[in-house]
Amino acid sequence: MEQNKLKRKITFDYWNVNKKEKLIERLESSSEKSITLFEDFPNELFYEICDYLDVYYVYKAFNNLNKRLQTLLFNSTVPLTINISSMSKSIFQDYNKHMIIPNQHRMKTLRISNPFIVDLLFSPVRITSKFIRLETLIFGNIKSKYLLNILNHSKFLPNLSSLVIILIDRCQDPNKIYQHIFRLPVLKYCRISLKEEYFNHFSLSISTNVTSHIQHLVIDHNFSLHNLNALLSYVPQLRCLIFHCLDGTHSNKSEIFPCLSNNLTHVSINIKNITFEKFEIIIKNLFYQLEILHISTNNDSIYVDANRWKQLILSFMPNIRIFDFQHVNYIQNNNDNNKAIYDSIMDQFSSSFWSERKWLFEYQFYVQQSQNYVIFYSINQYRYTDFVDHVDIHGEEAIMSCVNYFQNATKLTLSHSFAASRVWLRIILEHIIPLKQLTTLVIDYDALSFNQLIKLLRFTPNIHTLTFKSHSIQKSNSMLIQQNQTFRLISNTNTITNVTIEERYTTENIKLLAILCPRMQHLTIDILTTELESTMKFILLKTKTDLQHLCSMCIKTSRKSMIGKLKALIELERLLDNYVIKMIDSNIYLWW
């Protein structure tokens, strides 16, 4: 398949599925007893509903229903799941006052993606120690200075076993963040994403007396190979390790990787600038217990030496069950000589050693940004499709050649280019993923027309997050598109709440997207300074009519002068009343 990258879930969310099934069973059982009013449900069933739903929706639905339900909601000991994402400032103030602050001791899960709310919720920071039942803490967008203070106080939390961190700004010393994480006493799962500008500019010190209980570690940013030894010295119980990108650019050529972990059974790794010889050393020292290996490499042709892999697997990875491999190489041109080379490689990977294990491979030539590449990849490892939640498709040819169905996929990325034909939509629908199940759609190719976008959204009615990563949308006739019956239908029915535009779009296209997504709660855009006033005035005026759900914005790659201009515009035109605005790195954040 033409560079068909698939990001997999390591564990399927059986816990939530099980909770849902139990809740349905209880509701059906209660229905058989002819209960016609919600108020007549037993307390235990109400608690199960609270456990399944985010507590904000429980609070919103039942707070003013009757005194019994108010008592059950506020005076029980049932643990709470708090998810604060796109919530308006006034709603949060009420919710925080009446639900969050009085129930800090009941929080089991806390998810925050609004940078303003982090400041409010953890002020003063010592309040962190009150979250004594907290098991899962998820920061979607947090400043590094707040994170360090919160982590310092989180070491006193006796139940914090799962932590997700996505930094919103540049961290001056990532080493401090890692050190704080490794000191959390019962942490088992950690996912961390730092700003990539610093991934090669810090050195992680080797542990002397600190060891972590982490078993599942996801490093979702570029990580330098020269820090691998130090990282593993903190996590002797590590079983699953996932690298977004392990970079060998600044590593020492004579670096040795001692056997620091005997428990690794699952590794997923995207390799950059690491020779096969160096990766071979890592395998020999760290992968003896490995059962699952997902690996993506580039350039070094030794990575497609079947005999080298065979010897490594037999001698140093005897327990491996899944070998999922992808190698991308730049080539001068797509000619018969290159085809002969890769036909020979295919022959090597078709021996009995590979076929007996049902490890099958393909190769394909493709063009990206006017350069020629060849991709060599395994084709049958996706029989474990239950664990795939993100499908990234590179071009129509990839769709045509896909033989798998990813029944649990919720995120779709469309990369490279697609022809004007809508045939590929039907093929996706019928053969690759259940489009009605998708919640996140990423468009990462140029020359998408608004009509094509509308048709795609028609097949994906449950999308809540829509992202444009390139100059995707072509200039369009705004009036003509708005008169389109399908456009009106999608505008009236879609559930999109989060829109991100990573490249600078014309004001006209931004206006069209605003009209298309009236239930939008958060918008991230990149605006030209010359179009700041007209674009922001249009959007903020729309919050009083068509965009009444919109309550936060991020304006990317802004100049400091823009924040003053934006404040002046808001005050002069009286566009917002109760709002806060600040700049983090080069982005302006606005919340009202």
PDB file of C-alpha atoms in Angstrom, residues 86 439-443 463-469 495-503 510 513-514 516-526 550-555:
ATOM      1  CA  SER A  86     -14.453  23.240  25.202  1.00  0.00           C
ATOM      2  CA  THR A 439     -14.830  11.108  15.126  1.00  0.00           C
ATOM      3  CA  THR A 440     -11.635  12.753  13.818  1.00  0.00           C
ATOM      4  CA  LEU A 441     -10.839  13.692  10.225  1.00  0.00           C
ATOM      5  CA  VAL A 442      -7.487  15.116   9.093  1.00  0.00           C
ATOM      6  CA  ILE A 443      -7.043  16.503   5.575  1.00  0.00           C
ATOM      7  CA  ILE A 463     -16.946  13.800  13.113  1.00  0.00           C
ATOM      8  CA  HIS A 464     -16.284  16.136  16.047  1.00  0.00           C
ATOM      9  CA  THR A 465     -12.673  17.128  15.216  1.00  0.00           C
ATOM     10  CA  LEU A 466     -11.751  18.445  11.767  1.00  0.00           C
ATOM     11  CA  THR A 467      -8.152  19.381  10.909  1.00  0.00           C
ATOM     12  CA  PHE A 468      -6.617  20.880   7.777  1.00  0.00           C
ATOM     13  CA  LYS A 469      -2.830  20.431   7.719  1.00  0.00           C
ATOM     14  CA  THR A 495     -21.486  17.448  15.009  1.00  0.00           C
ATOM     15  CA  ILE A 496     -18.116  19.152  14.452  1.00  0.00           C
ATOM     16  CA  THR A 497     -17.010  20.991  17.606  1.00  0.00           C
ATOM     17  CA  ASN A 498     -13.265  21.402  17.067  1.00  0.00           C
ATOM     18  CA  VAL A 499     -11.741  22.864  13.882  1.00  0.00           C
ATOM     19  CA  THR A 500      -8.017  23.365  13.251  1.00  0.00           C
ATOM     20  CA  ILE A 501      -6.584  25.158  10.214  1.00  0.00           C
ATOM     21  CA  GLU A 502      -2.793  24.872  10.303  1.00  0.00           C
ATOM     22  CA  GLU A 503      -2.071  26.889   7.146  1.00  0.00           C
ATOM     23  CA  ILE A 510     -12.648  30.621   6.938  1.00  0.00           C
ATOM     24  CA  LEU A 513     -16.003  26.788   7.380  1.00  0.00           C
ATOM     25  CA  ALA A 514     -17.649  28.824  10.131  1.00  0.00           C
ATOM     26  CA  LEU A 516     -20.477  24.890   7.678  1.00  0.00           C
ATOM     27  CA  CYS A 517     -19.716  24.110  11.357  1.00  0.00           C
ATOM     28  CA  PRO A 518     -22.211  26.077  13.497  1.00  0.00           C
ATOM     29  CA  ARG A 519     -21.714  23.809  16.537  1.00  0.00           C
ATOM     30  CA  MET A 520     -18.018  24.626  16.659  1.00  0.00           C
ATOM     31  CA  GLN A 521     -16.712  25.160  20.217  1.00  0.00           C
ATOM     32  CA  HIS A 522     -13.002  25.680  19.550  1.00  0.00           C
ATOM     33  CA  LEU A 523     -11.236  27.101  16.496  1.00  0.00           C
ATOM     34  CA  THR A 524      -7.510  27.132  15.730  1.00  0.00           C
ATOM     35  CA  ILE A 525      -6.476  29.286  12.775  1.00  0.00           C
ATOM     36  CA  ASP A 526      -3.507  31.029  11.199  1.00  0.00           C
ATOM     37  CA  LEU A 550     -17.843  28.843  20.046  1.00  0.00           C
ATOM     38  CA  CYS A 551     -16.038  29.782  23.262  1.00  0.00           C
ATOM     39  CA  SER A 552     -12.294  29.564  22.589  1.00  0.00           C
ATOM     40  CA  MET A 553      -9.783  30.260  19.844  1.00  0.00           C
ATOM     41  CA  CYS A 554      -6.103  29.831  19.116  1.00  0.00           C
ATOM     42  CA  ILE A 555      -4.476  32.155  16.573  1.00  0.00           C
TER      43      ILE A 555
END
